[in-house]
PDB file of C-alpha atoms in Angstrom:
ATOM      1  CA  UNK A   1       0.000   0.000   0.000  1.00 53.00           C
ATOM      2  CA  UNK A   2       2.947   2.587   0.982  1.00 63.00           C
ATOM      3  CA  UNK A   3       4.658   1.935  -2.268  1.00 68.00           C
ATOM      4  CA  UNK A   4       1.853   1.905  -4.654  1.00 60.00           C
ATOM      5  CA  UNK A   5      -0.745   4.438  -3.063  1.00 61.00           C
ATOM      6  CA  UNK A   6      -2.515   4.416  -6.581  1.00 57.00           C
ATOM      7  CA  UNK A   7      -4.075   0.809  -5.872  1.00 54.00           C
ATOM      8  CA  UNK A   8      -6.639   2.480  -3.087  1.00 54.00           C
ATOM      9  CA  UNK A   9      -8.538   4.107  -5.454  1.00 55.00           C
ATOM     10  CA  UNK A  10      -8.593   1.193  -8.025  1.00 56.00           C
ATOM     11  CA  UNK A  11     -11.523  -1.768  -7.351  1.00 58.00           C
ATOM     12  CA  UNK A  12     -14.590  -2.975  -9.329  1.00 63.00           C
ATOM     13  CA  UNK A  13     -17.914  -3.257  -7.940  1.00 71.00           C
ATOM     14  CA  UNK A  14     -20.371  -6.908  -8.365  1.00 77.00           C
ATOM     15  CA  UNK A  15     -24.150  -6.697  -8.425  1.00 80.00           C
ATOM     16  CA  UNK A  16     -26.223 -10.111  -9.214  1.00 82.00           C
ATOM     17  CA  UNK A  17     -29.852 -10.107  -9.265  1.00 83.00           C
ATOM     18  CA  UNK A  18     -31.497 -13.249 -10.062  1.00 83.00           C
ATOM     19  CA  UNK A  19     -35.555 -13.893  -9.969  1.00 83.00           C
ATOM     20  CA  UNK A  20     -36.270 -17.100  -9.282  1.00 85.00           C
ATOM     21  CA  UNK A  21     -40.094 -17.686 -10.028  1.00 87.00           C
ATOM     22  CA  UNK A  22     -41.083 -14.895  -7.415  1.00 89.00           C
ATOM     23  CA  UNK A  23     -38.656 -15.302  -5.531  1.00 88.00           C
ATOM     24  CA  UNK A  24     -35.818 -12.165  -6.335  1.00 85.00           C
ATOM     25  CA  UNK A  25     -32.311 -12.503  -4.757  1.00 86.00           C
ATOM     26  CA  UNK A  26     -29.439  -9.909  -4.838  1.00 85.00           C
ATOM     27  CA  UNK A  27     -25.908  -9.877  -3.615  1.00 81.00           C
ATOM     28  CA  UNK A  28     -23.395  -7.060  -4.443  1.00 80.00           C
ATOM     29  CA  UNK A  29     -19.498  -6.550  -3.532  1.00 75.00           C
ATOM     30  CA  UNK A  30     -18.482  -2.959  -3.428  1.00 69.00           C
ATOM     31  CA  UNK A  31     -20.476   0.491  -3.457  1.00 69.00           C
ATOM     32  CA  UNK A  32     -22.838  -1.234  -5.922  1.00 72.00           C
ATOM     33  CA  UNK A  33     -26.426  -0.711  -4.712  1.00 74.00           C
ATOM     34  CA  UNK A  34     -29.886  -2.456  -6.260  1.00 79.00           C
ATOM     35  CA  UNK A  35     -33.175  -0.520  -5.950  1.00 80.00           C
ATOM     36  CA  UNK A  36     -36.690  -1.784  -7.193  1.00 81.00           C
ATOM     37  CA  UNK A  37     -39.104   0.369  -9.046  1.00 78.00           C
ATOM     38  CA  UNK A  38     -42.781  -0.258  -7.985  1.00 80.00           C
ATOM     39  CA  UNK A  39     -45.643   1.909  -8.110  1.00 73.00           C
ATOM     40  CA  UNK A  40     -46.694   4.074  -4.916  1.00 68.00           C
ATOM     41  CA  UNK A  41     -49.803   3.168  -3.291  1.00 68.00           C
ATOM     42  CA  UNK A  42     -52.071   5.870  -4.213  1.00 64.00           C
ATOM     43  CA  UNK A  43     -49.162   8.576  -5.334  1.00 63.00           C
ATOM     44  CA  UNK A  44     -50.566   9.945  -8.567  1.00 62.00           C
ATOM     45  CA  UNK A  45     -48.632  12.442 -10.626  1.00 62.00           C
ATOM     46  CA  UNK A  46     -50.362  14.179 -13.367  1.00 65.00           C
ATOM     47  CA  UNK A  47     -53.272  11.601 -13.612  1.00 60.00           C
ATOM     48  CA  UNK A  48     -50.763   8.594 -13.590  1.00 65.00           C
ATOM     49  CA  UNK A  49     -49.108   6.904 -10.732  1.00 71.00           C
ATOM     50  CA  UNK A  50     -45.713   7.392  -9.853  1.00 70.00           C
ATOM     51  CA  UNK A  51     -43.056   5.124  -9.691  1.00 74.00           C
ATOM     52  CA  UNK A  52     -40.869   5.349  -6.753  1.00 79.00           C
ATOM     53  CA  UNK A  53     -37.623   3.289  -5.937  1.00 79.00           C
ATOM     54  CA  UNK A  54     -37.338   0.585  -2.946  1.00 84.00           C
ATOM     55  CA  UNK A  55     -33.947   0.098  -1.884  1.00 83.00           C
ATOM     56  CA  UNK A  56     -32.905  -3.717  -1.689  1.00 85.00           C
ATOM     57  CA  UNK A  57     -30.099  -3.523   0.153  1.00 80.00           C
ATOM     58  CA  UNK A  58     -27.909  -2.195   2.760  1.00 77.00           C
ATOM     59  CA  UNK A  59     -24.971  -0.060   2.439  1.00 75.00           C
ATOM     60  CA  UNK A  60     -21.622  -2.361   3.020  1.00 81.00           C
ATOM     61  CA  UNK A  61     -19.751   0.582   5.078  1.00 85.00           C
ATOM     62  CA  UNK A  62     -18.641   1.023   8.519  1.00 88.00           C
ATOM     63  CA  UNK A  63     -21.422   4.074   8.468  1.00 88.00           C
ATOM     64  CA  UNK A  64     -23.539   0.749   9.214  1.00 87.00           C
ATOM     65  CA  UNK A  65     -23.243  -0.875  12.301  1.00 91.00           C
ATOM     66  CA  UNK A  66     -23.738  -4.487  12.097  1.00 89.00           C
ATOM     67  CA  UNK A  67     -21.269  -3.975   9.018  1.00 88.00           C
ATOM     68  CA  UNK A  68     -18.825  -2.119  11.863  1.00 91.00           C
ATOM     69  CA  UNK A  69     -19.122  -4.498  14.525  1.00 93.00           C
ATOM     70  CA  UNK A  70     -18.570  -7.654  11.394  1.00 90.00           C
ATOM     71  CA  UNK A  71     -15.321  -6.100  10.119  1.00 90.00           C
ATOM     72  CA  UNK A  72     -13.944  -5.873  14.170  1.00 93.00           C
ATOM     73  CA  UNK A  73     -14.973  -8.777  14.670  1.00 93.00           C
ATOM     74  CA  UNK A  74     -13.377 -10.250  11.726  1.00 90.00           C
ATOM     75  CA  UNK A  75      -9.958  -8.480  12.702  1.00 90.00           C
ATOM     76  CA  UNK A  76      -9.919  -8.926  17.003  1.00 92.00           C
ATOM     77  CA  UNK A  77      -6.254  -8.347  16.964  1.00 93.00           C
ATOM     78  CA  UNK A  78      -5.829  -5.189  14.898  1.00 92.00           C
ATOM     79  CA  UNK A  79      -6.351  -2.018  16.257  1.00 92.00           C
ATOM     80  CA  UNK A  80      -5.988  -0.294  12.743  1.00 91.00           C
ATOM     81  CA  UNK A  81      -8.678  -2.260  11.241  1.00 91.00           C
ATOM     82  CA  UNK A  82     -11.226   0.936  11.596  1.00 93.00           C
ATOM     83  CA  UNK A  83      -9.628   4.822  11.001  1.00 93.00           C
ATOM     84  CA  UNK A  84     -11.243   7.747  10.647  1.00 93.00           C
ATOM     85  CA  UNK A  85     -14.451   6.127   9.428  1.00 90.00           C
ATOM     86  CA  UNK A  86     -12.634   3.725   7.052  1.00 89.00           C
ATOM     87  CA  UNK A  87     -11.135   0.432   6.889  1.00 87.00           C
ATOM     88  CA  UNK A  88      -7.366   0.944   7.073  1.00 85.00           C
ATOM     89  CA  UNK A  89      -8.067   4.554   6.913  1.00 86.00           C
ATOM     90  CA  UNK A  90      -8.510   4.064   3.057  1.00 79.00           C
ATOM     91  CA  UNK A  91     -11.224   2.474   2.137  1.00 79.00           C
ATOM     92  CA  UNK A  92     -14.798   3.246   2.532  1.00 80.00           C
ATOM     93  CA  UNK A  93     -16.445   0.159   1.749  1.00 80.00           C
ATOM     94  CA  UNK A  94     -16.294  -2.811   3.809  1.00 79.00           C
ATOM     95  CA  UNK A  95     -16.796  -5.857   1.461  1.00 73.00           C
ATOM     96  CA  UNK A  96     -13.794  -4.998  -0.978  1.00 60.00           C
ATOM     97  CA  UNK A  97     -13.281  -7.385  -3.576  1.00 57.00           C
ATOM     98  CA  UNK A  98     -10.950  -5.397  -6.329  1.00 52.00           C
ATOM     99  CA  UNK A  99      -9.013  -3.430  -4.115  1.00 50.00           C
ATOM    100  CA  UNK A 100      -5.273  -5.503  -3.855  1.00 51.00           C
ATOM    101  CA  UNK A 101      -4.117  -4.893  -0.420  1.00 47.00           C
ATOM    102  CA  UNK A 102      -7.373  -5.685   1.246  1.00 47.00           C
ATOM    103  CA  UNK A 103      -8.100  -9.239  -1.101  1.00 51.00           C
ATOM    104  CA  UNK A 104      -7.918 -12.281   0.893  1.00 73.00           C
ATOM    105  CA  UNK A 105      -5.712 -15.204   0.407  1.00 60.00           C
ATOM    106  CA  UNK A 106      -8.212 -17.344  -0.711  1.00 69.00           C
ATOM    107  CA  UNK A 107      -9.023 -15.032  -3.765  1.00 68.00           C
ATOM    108  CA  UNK A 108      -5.130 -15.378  -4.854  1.00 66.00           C
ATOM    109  CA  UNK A 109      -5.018 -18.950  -4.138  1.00 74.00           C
ATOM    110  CA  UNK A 110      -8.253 -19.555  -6.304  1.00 78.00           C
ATOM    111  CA  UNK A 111      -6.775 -17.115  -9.387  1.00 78.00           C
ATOM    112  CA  UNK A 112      -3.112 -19.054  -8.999  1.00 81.00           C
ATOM    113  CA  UNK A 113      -4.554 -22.348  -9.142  1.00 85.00           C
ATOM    114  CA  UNK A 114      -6.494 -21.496 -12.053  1.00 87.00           C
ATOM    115  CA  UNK A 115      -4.127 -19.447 -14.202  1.00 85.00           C
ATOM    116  CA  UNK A 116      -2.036 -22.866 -13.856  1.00 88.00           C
ATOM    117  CA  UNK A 117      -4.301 -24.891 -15.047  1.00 93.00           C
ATOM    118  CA  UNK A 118      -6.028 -22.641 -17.578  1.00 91.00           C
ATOM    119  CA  UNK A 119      -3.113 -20.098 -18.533  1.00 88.00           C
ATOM    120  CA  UNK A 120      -5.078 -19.013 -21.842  1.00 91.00           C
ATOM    121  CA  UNK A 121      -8.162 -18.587 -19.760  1.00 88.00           C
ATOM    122  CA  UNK A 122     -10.379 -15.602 -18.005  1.00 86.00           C
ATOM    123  CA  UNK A 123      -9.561 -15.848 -14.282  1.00 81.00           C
ATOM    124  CA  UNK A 124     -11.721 -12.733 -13.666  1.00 76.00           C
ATOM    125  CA  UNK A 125     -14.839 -15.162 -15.221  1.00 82.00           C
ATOM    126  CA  UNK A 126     -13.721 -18.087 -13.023  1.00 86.00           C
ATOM    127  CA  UNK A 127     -13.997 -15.753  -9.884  1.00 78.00           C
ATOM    128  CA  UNK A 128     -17.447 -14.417 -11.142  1.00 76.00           C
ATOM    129  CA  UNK A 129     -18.152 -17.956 -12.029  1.00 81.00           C
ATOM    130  CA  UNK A 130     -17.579 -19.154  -7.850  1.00 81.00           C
ATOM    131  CA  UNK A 131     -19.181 -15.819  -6.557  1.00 75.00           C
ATOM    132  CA  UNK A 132     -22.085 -17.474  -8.687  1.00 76.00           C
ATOM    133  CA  UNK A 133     -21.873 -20.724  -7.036  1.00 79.00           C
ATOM    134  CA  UNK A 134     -21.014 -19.435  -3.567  1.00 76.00           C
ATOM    135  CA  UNK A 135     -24.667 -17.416  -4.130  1.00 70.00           C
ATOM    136  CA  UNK A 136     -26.585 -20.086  -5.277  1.00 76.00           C
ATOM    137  CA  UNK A 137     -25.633 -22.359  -2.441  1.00 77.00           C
ATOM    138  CA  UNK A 138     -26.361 -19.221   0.132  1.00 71.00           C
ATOM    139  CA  UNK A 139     -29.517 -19.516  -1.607  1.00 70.00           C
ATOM    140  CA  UNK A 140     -30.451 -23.041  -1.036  1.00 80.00           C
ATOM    141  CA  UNK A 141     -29.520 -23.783  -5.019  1.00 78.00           C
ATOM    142  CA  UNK A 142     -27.629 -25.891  -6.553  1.00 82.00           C
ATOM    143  CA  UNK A 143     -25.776 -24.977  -9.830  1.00 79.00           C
ATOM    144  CA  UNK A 144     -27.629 -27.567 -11.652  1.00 82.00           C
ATOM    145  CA  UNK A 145     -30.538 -25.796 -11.009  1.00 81.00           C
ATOM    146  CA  UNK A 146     -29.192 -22.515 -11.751  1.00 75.00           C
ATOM    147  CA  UNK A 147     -28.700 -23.896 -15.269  1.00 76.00           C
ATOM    148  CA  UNK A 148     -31.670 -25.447 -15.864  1.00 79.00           C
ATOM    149  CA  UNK A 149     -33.633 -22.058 -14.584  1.00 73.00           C
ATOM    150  CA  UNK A 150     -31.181 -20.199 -16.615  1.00 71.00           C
ATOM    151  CA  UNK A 151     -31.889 -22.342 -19.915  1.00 76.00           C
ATOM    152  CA  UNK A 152     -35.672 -22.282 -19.851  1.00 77.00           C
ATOM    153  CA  UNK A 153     -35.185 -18.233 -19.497  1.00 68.00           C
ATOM    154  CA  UNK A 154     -32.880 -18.592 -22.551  1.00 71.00           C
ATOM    155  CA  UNK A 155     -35.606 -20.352 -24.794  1.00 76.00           C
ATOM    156  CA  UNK A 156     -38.280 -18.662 -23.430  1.00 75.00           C
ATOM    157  CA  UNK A 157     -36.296 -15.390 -24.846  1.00 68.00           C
ATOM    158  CA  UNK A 158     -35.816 -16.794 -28.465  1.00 66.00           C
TER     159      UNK A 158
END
């Protein structure tokens, strides 16, 4: 971090939204944020109702508390982990997934081992690709029927 300061302000956000029959799940990474657009109940503009936007999820900063108390928790033994309202000082977000000195080893170990075995291949798909799975199997899915949800959407489409 000292020697290359210019990695703090270089990330990438994730946002996934999948509807599953009614059923609508979102996850994001990052200072991505989902919101729904629904009609107000009774709040007519010019003759026609208005649409007004229902935000899906919670901010992932330490501005949020249980996100505050998750991140100290997750870090008992460092008393920098928190600074002036931001983890390490630098980073407003809590749930960093692009920025390099805040990446855990498991994200390296997953992009080594696949780079070794797939050098001509996208390792920033295969990570999408297990944030995917990781999500469905939060979910209660299983990638088979991820697929199968996913291909009936495709034909229905075409």
């Amino acid at each position: 971090m000292e020697d290359r300061p210019d990695l703090v302000s270089v990330g990438f956000c994730v946002l996934v939204v999948l509807l599953h029959g009614k059923d609508l799940y979102t996850l994001n990474l990052g200072d991505s944020r989902a919101v729904l657009a629904t009609y107000g109940d009774g709040d007519f503009i010019n003759g026609s109702e208005r649409l007004k936007a229902i935000q899906l999820m919670d901010s992932h900063t330490v501005d949020d508390e249980g996100e505050r108390m998750r991140v100290l928790c997750d870090h008992p033994d460092d008393p920098m982990t928190i600074v002036a309202g931001r983890v390490k000082g630098k980073l407003k977000v809590t749930r960093a997934f692009g920025v390099g000195y805040l990446k855990s080893d498991e994200a390296v170990k997953l992009v080594h081992s696949y780079i070794l075995s797939n050098p001509s291949g996208d390792p920033a798909k295969f990570l999408l690709e297990q944030l995917v799975v990781r999500a469905a199997n939060c979910a209660g899915f299983s990638m088979e029927e991820l697929n199968e949800y996913s291909s009936r959407k495709e034909e229905e489409v075409s």
